[in-house]
């Protein structure tokens, strides 16, 4: 029978030697979790100090189990990032757009601060300090950094590279509460007038505007759809001749780096797939667009470039911003139209209908992020108070 092996997680005799510079080096053989004996050493000002540091190092080493991937707590953070990105590709659970966003956030926000660290050196205090510093500059960036840092370190825990995720114990990020801004009816009319003036202006050279910008705005106001969802509406998604004309919101426009802009066959969430009744102003805009384009193929996009390709959301945003800047109107964005629709419907019928129209899974999201608070209290209160406290004549 062969000699029994030293149990995993134990070390042999500590040997200490004095160095010419006066320091002492303590060494010992340690049997790691992969069954391999490795030489571990520590330096101290004295023999006792060196041995004490070595024992502490060995005790910490026993907390970490190298995974089958060859990584350990002594691996660098960039190694984990590479491994994490590869794992997302293998799992293939997230959309390509989400994976690209995660990679961008990791490389731009987190890696610069952690690129020189090993995984063992990334603790709760370091993560907490990093996020608080980042949040002072931008809450949004800190929120994105927190997500990707947590995901990468969670993978290290699942694959037995780290015993715990330090992100589980960092303090919460606190964001200053902002009130959603919606357009007033007067502001909507000013925006419509500015777009109409721009589309009707005299053109000395080049093609005239095809009036799509104004039609896109009308459909956003008439459906509450996101800009990408409006640009993804196909002719087959429209029911123009039914008792109640409708548009089915069932896709969005995607523009990824290295890929042509294309229609994705589902919107942001499953709840976002919805069929919306069209008010007359949106219906008129759609009919005008169909009359001008002459398209009849069901799979054809309602809105497209002159060569038939999908509009990018960024180009529509840029055009809208340029037209509004020329008219002297500030803070006009596609998403603000969505908030305006939510506010109008909430004031008329309540938050549940507004949430259903926007395709939200939780009415609290609609209330917190989309509905502009009405400061005016129901004037009926004055009548009740008058009856209770009014002086008798």
XYZ file of C-alpha atoms in Angstrom:
393
model
C 0.000 0.000 0.000
C 1.207 3.514 -0.789
C 1.812 6.160 1.792
C -1.460 8.008 2.693
C -1.710 11.494 1.250
C -1.766 14.588 3.408
C -5.381 15.749 3.771
C -6.440 18.654 1.585
C -6.185 21.979 3.403
C -3.234 21.010 5.628
C 0.378 22.106 5.575
C 3.711 20.595 6.482
C 6.565 21.722 8.728
C 7.306 25.461 8.691
C 10.927 26.292 7.872
C 12.185 29.801 8.625
C 15.377 31.399 7.356
C 16.982 34.740 8.043
C 17.709 36.945 5.041
C 20.734 39.229 4.542
C 18.488 42.293 4.912
C 17.464 41.200 8.419
C 14.026 39.917 7.512
C 12.911 36.332 7.980
C 11.128 34.132 5.443
C 8.846 31.346 6.604
C 7.934 28.555 4.148
C 5.685 25.516 4.224
C 4.200 23.006 1.805
C 0.409 23.328 1.540
C -1.921 20.797 -0.104
C -4.413 22.843 -2.117
C -7.996 21.932 -2.949
C -6.911 20.515 -6.293
C -4.682 18.006 -4.496
C -1.413 19.687 -5.495
C 1.245 20.487 -2.895
C 2.472 24.066 -3.279
C 5.164 26.096 -1.552
C 3.681 29.046 0.352
C 5.835 31.686 2.014
C 5.583 34.900 4.040
C 8.120 37.519 5.153
C 8.395 39.202 8.567
C 10.730 41.367 10.597
C 11.414 38.462 12.961
C 11.153 34.677 12.955
C 7.947 34.793 14.974
C 6.459 37.529 12.782
C 7.206 35.598 9.579
C 5.654 32.390 10.954
C 2.616 34.300 12.224
C 2.061 35.870 8.783
C 2.507 32.509 7.091
C -0.055 30.830 9.336
C -2.519 33.649 8.667
C -1.941 33.297 4.927
C -2.474 29.540 5.106
C -5.652 29.976 7.153
C -7.076 32.386 4.565
C -6.001 30.091 1.744
C -8.102 27.282 3.157
C -11.227 29.402 2.697
C -10.918 29.410 -1.060
C -11.340 26.428 -3.304
C -9.944 26.700 -6.835
C -12.587 25.676 -9.355
C -12.410 23.242 -12.216
C -11.668 26.249 -14.432
C -8.205 26.655 -12.944
C -9.082 29.971 -11.276
C -8.627 30.707 -7.606
C -8.909 33.612 -5.214
C -5.420 34.623 -6.339
C -6.602 35.027 -9.941
C -6.835 38.594 -11.208
C -10.141 40.396 -11.579
C -9.651 40.802 -15.374
C -9.402 36.990 -15.578
C -12.788 36.715 -13.878
C -14.274 39.286 -16.263
C -13.118 37.244 -19.261
C -14.531 34.083 -17.681
C -17.826 35.845 -16.868
C -18.272 37.118 -20.430
C -17.605 33.631 -21.787
C -20.126 32.163 -19.327
C -22.839 34.571 -20.510
C -22.207 33.470 -24.084
C -22.427 29.775 -23.131
C -25.568 30.244 -21.037
C -27.184 32.303 -23.814
C -30.041 33.391 -21.554
C -29.725 37.146 -21.997
C -30.358 39.005 -25.211
C -27.405 40.128 -27.280
C -28.275 43.747 -26.499
C -28.177 43.107 -22.740
C -24.875 41.234 -22.976
C -23.347 44.097 -24.929
C -24.565 46.596 -22.334
C -23.161 44.489 -19.486
C -19.802 44.206 -21.205
C -19.714 47.934 -21.885
C -20.556 48.782 -18.255
C -17.958 46.324 -16.939
C -15.147 47.613 -19.146
C -15.978 51.298 -18.782
C -17.055 51.539 -15.137
C -15.649 48.631 -13.098
C -12.453 47.340 -14.705
C -10.502 50.617 -14.378
C -10.935 50.459 -10.590
C -10.324 46.697 -10.117
C -7.923 45.745 -12.922
C -4.866 45.463 -10.644
C -6.555 43.410 -7.901
C -6.832 39.706 -7.251
C -10.223 38.290 -6.300
C -8.987 37.738 -2.739
C -8.435 41.487 -2.402
C -11.983 42.460 -3.379
C -13.978 42.739 -0.165
C -17.124 44.450 1.055
C -15.384 47.656 2.098
C -13.627 48.087 -1.240
C -16.830 47.474 -3.246
C -18.844 49.766 -0.983
C -16.311 52.596 -1.264
C -16.095 52.211 -5.049
C -19.870 52.429 -5.547
C -20.282 55.412 -3.218
C -17.529 57.329 -5.019
C -19.111 56.523 -8.381
C -22.604 57.468 -7.154
C -21.365 60.947 -6.249
C -20.640 61.482 -9.937
C -23.620 59.597 -11.322
C -26.292 57.488 -9.657
C -27.054 55.795 -12.959
C -23.428 54.746 -13.508
C -23.144 53.440 -9.961
C -26.348 51.427 -10.433
C -25.046 49.859 -13.658
C -21.647 49.140 -12.090
C -23.311 47.469 -9.107
C -25.257 45.125 -11.377
C -22.287 43.842 -13.391
C -19.937 43.646 -10.402
C -22.498 41.588 -8.489
C -23.056 39.255 -11.448
C -19.349 38.615 -12.028
C -18.622 37.945 -8.348
C -21.735 35.763 -8.064
C -20.319 33.574 -10.826
C -17.093 33.257 -8.816
C -19.143 32.035 -5.838
C -21.205 29.567 -7.885
C -18.074 28.088 -9.428
C -16.376 27.809 -6.023
C -13.700 30.399 -6.667
C -14.859 32.601 -3.766
C -16.752 31.562 -0.605
C -19.106 34.577 -0.584
C -20.124 37.563 -2.659
C -18.976 40.849 -1.069
C -21.679 42.668 -3.049
C -24.320 41.022 -0.817
C -23.341 43.350 2.002
C -22.669 46.730 0.373
C -24.971 49.568 1.384
C -27.909 50.535 -0.805
C -27.589 53.306 -3.339
C -29.840 56.269 -2.641
C -31.188 58.337 -5.483
C -32.683 61.772 -5.187
C -36.367 61.434 -5.949
C -37.285 63.150 -9.191
C -40.749 64.112 -10.393
C -41.589 62.794 -13.893
C -42.041 65.631 -16.370
C -44.907 65.574 -18.852
C -45.871 68.059 -21.531
C -48.857 70.304 -21.043
C -51.511 70.336 -23.771
C -50.189 73.724 -24.853
C -46.647 72.382 -25.126
C -47.838 69.472 -27.262
C -49.514 71.928 -29.621
C -46.325 74.008 -29.824
C -44.325 70.875 -30.681
C -46.810 69.904 -33.380
C -46.667 73.405 -34.853
C -42.853 73.420 -34.853
C -42.690 70.064 -36.652
C -45.323 71.153 -39.194
C -43.403 74.367 -39.914
C -40.161 72.420 -40.366
C -41.784 69.877 -42.677
C -43.442 72.631 -44.733
C -40.401 74.908 -45.019
C -39.053 75.925 -48.390
C -36.382 73.535 -49.692
C -33.901 74.952 -52.216
C -31.968 71.724 -52.752
C -32.390 68.055 -51.900
C -35.501 66.010 -51.134
C -38.362 67.489 -49.170
C -39.232 66.066 -45.743
C -41.603 63.115 -46.071
C -43.510 64.124 -42.915
C -42.577 60.972 -41.031
C -41.337 62.866 -37.962
C -44.720 64.406 -37.290
C -46.490 61.113 -37.941
C -44.155 59.277 -35.552
C -44.919 61.820 -32.812
C -48.669 61.426 -33.392
C -48.413 57.630 -33.098
C -46.340 57.953 -29.886
C -49.029 60.240 -28.433
C -51.789 57.909 -29.591
C -50.312 54.644 -28.328
C -47.875 55.480 -25.472
C -45.358 53.222 -27.284
C -41.618 53.645 -26.899
C -39.815 55.125 -29.889
C -38.316 51.730 -30.818
C -41.758 50.111 -30.607
C -43.340 52.720 -32.876
C -40.590 52.293 -35.470
C -41.150 48.502 -35.350
C -44.875 48.612 -36.236
C -45.583 46.647 -39.415
C -48.588 46.912 -41.681
C -49.770 43.523 -40.418
C -49.856 44.978 -36.897
C -52.534 47.486 -37.926
C -56.283 46.887 -37.938
C -57.646 49.968 -39.638
C -61.091 48.726 -40.663
C -62.385 47.081 -37.494
C -65.063 48.613 -35.246
C -62.200 49.935 -33.129
C -59.001 50.648 -35.145
C -55.951 49.265 -33.339
C -52.185 48.911 -33.529
C -50.417 45.868 -32.099
C -47.168 46.723 -30.275
C -45.134 43.550 -30.699
C -41.526 44.418 -31.527
C -38.785 47.008 -31.266
C -35.895 48.335 -33.312
C -32.401 47.184 -32.357
C -29.105 48.812 -33.368
C -26.043 46.887 -32.201
C -22.417 47.568 -32.877
C -21.248 45.572 -35.875
C -24.796 44.627 -36.913
C -27.314 46.296 -39.228
C -30.305 47.952 -37.583
C -33.170 45.452 -37.523
C -36.588 44.710 -36.060
C -36.641 42.470 -32.984
C -39.810 40.361 -32.857
C -40.606 41.198 -29.238
C -40.598 44.465 -27.258
C -38.932 45.123 -23.909
C -41.002 42.627 -21.872
C -43.740 40.043 -22.476
C -46.277 42.425 -20.901
C -45.213 45.069 -23.427
C -46.944 43.085 -26.217
C -50.340 44.777 -26.433
C -53.017 45.897 -28.872
C -53.858 49.573 -28.486
C -56.971 51.381 -29.707
C -56.036 54.283 -31.970
C -57.425 57.780 -31.367
C -58.452 59.645 -34.515
C -55.334 61.844 -34.657
C -53.037 58.782 -34.639
C -55.266 56.991 -37.135
C -55.110 59.998 -39.456
C -51.295 60.087 -39.234
C -51.087 56.378 -40.093
C -53.461 56.734 -43.053
C -51.407 59.670 -44.356
C -48.253 57.627 -44.077
C -49.778 54.655 -45.932
C -51.136 56.904 -48.646
C -47.736 58.498 -49.183
C -45.715 55.260 -49.093
C -48.112 53.123 -51.126
C -46.853 49.988 -49.355
C -49.162 46.986 -49.017
C -46.827 44.129 -48.033
C -47.887 42.952 -44.526
C -44.315 42.616 -43.229
C -43.360 46.143 -44.354
C -42.542 48.623 -41.590
C -44.944 51.525 -41.241
C -42.004 53.916 -40.851
C -38.747 53.390 -42.746
C -35.964 55.234 -44.550
C -36.218 56.235 -48.203
C -34.499 52.977 -49.173
C -36.833 50.849 -47.040
C -34.502 50.108 -44.121
C -35.530 50.589 -40.461
C -34.980 53.986 -38.877
C -32.552 53.954 -35.953
C -33.946 55.361 -32.725
C -30.901 57.596 -32.361
C -31.497 59.207 -35.747
C -35.129 59.988 -34.887
C -34.081 61.421 -31.513
C -31.410 63.530 -33.198
C -33.820 64.854 -35.830
C -36.442 65.677 -33.207
C -33.841 67.490 -31.105
C -32.597 69.503 -34.116
C -36.134 70.556 -35.069
C -36.976 71.568 -31.500
C -33.700 73.459 -31.071
C -34.448 75.435 -34.250
C -37.887 76.275 -32.797
C -36.465 77.210 -29.395
C -38.305 74.423 -27.551
C -36.284 72.622 -24.860
C -36.367 69.201 -23.210
C -38.313 67.363 -25.907
C -37.541 63.631 -25.929
C -39.506 60.619 -27.192
C -39.824 59.231 -23.674
C -41.416 62.439 -22.429
C -44.316 61.827 -24.823
C -44.764 58.458 -23.077
C -44.883 60.180 -19.685
C -47.370 62.687 -21.053
C -49.713 59.916 -22.207
C -49.414 58.169 -18.818
C -50.222 61.396 -16.971
C -53.281 62.189 -19.128
C -54.740 58.674 -18.791
C -54.037 58.573 -15.039
C -55.797 61.913 -14.503
C -58.808 60.664 -16.444
C -59.139 57.005 -15.397
C -56.461 56.152 -12.826
C -53.076 54.459 -12.695
C -54.258 50.920 -13.506
C -55.422 51.903 -16.984
C -52.281 53.988 -17.522
C -50.106 51.030 -16.507
C -52.011 48.690 -18.838
C -51.629 51.105 -21.741
C -47.875 51.481 -21.186
C -47.394 47.712 -20.902
C -45.989 47.793 -17.370
C -45.983 44.730 -15.102
C -46.401 46.836 -11.959
C -48.526 50.018 -11.627
C -45.975 51.333 -9.114
C -43.473 51.689 -11.958
C -45.991 53.807 -13.850
C -46.746 55.969 -10.826
C -43.121 56.476 -9.800
C -41.464 57.053 -13.159
C -44.129 58.161 -15.627
C -46.950 60.121 -14.040
C -46.509 63.803 -13.273
C -48.143 64.573 -9.941
C -51.161 66.875 -10.035
C -50.764 69.431 -7.245
C -54.393 70.540 -7.376
C -56.548 68.967 -4.673
C -60.181 68.200 -5.534
C -62.036 71.498 -4.872
C -64.877 69.513 -3.292
C -62.860 69.729 -0.074
C -63.785 73.416 0.223
C -67.495 72.551 0.141
C -67.089 69.933 2.874
C -65.140 72.331 5.083
C -67.616 75.121 4.503
C -70.474 72.920 5.681
C -68.524 71.853 8.756
C -66.969 75.124 9.878
C -68.766 77.911 8.012
C -70.212 80.645 10.215
C -73.947 80.898 10.503
C -75.312 84.160 9.071
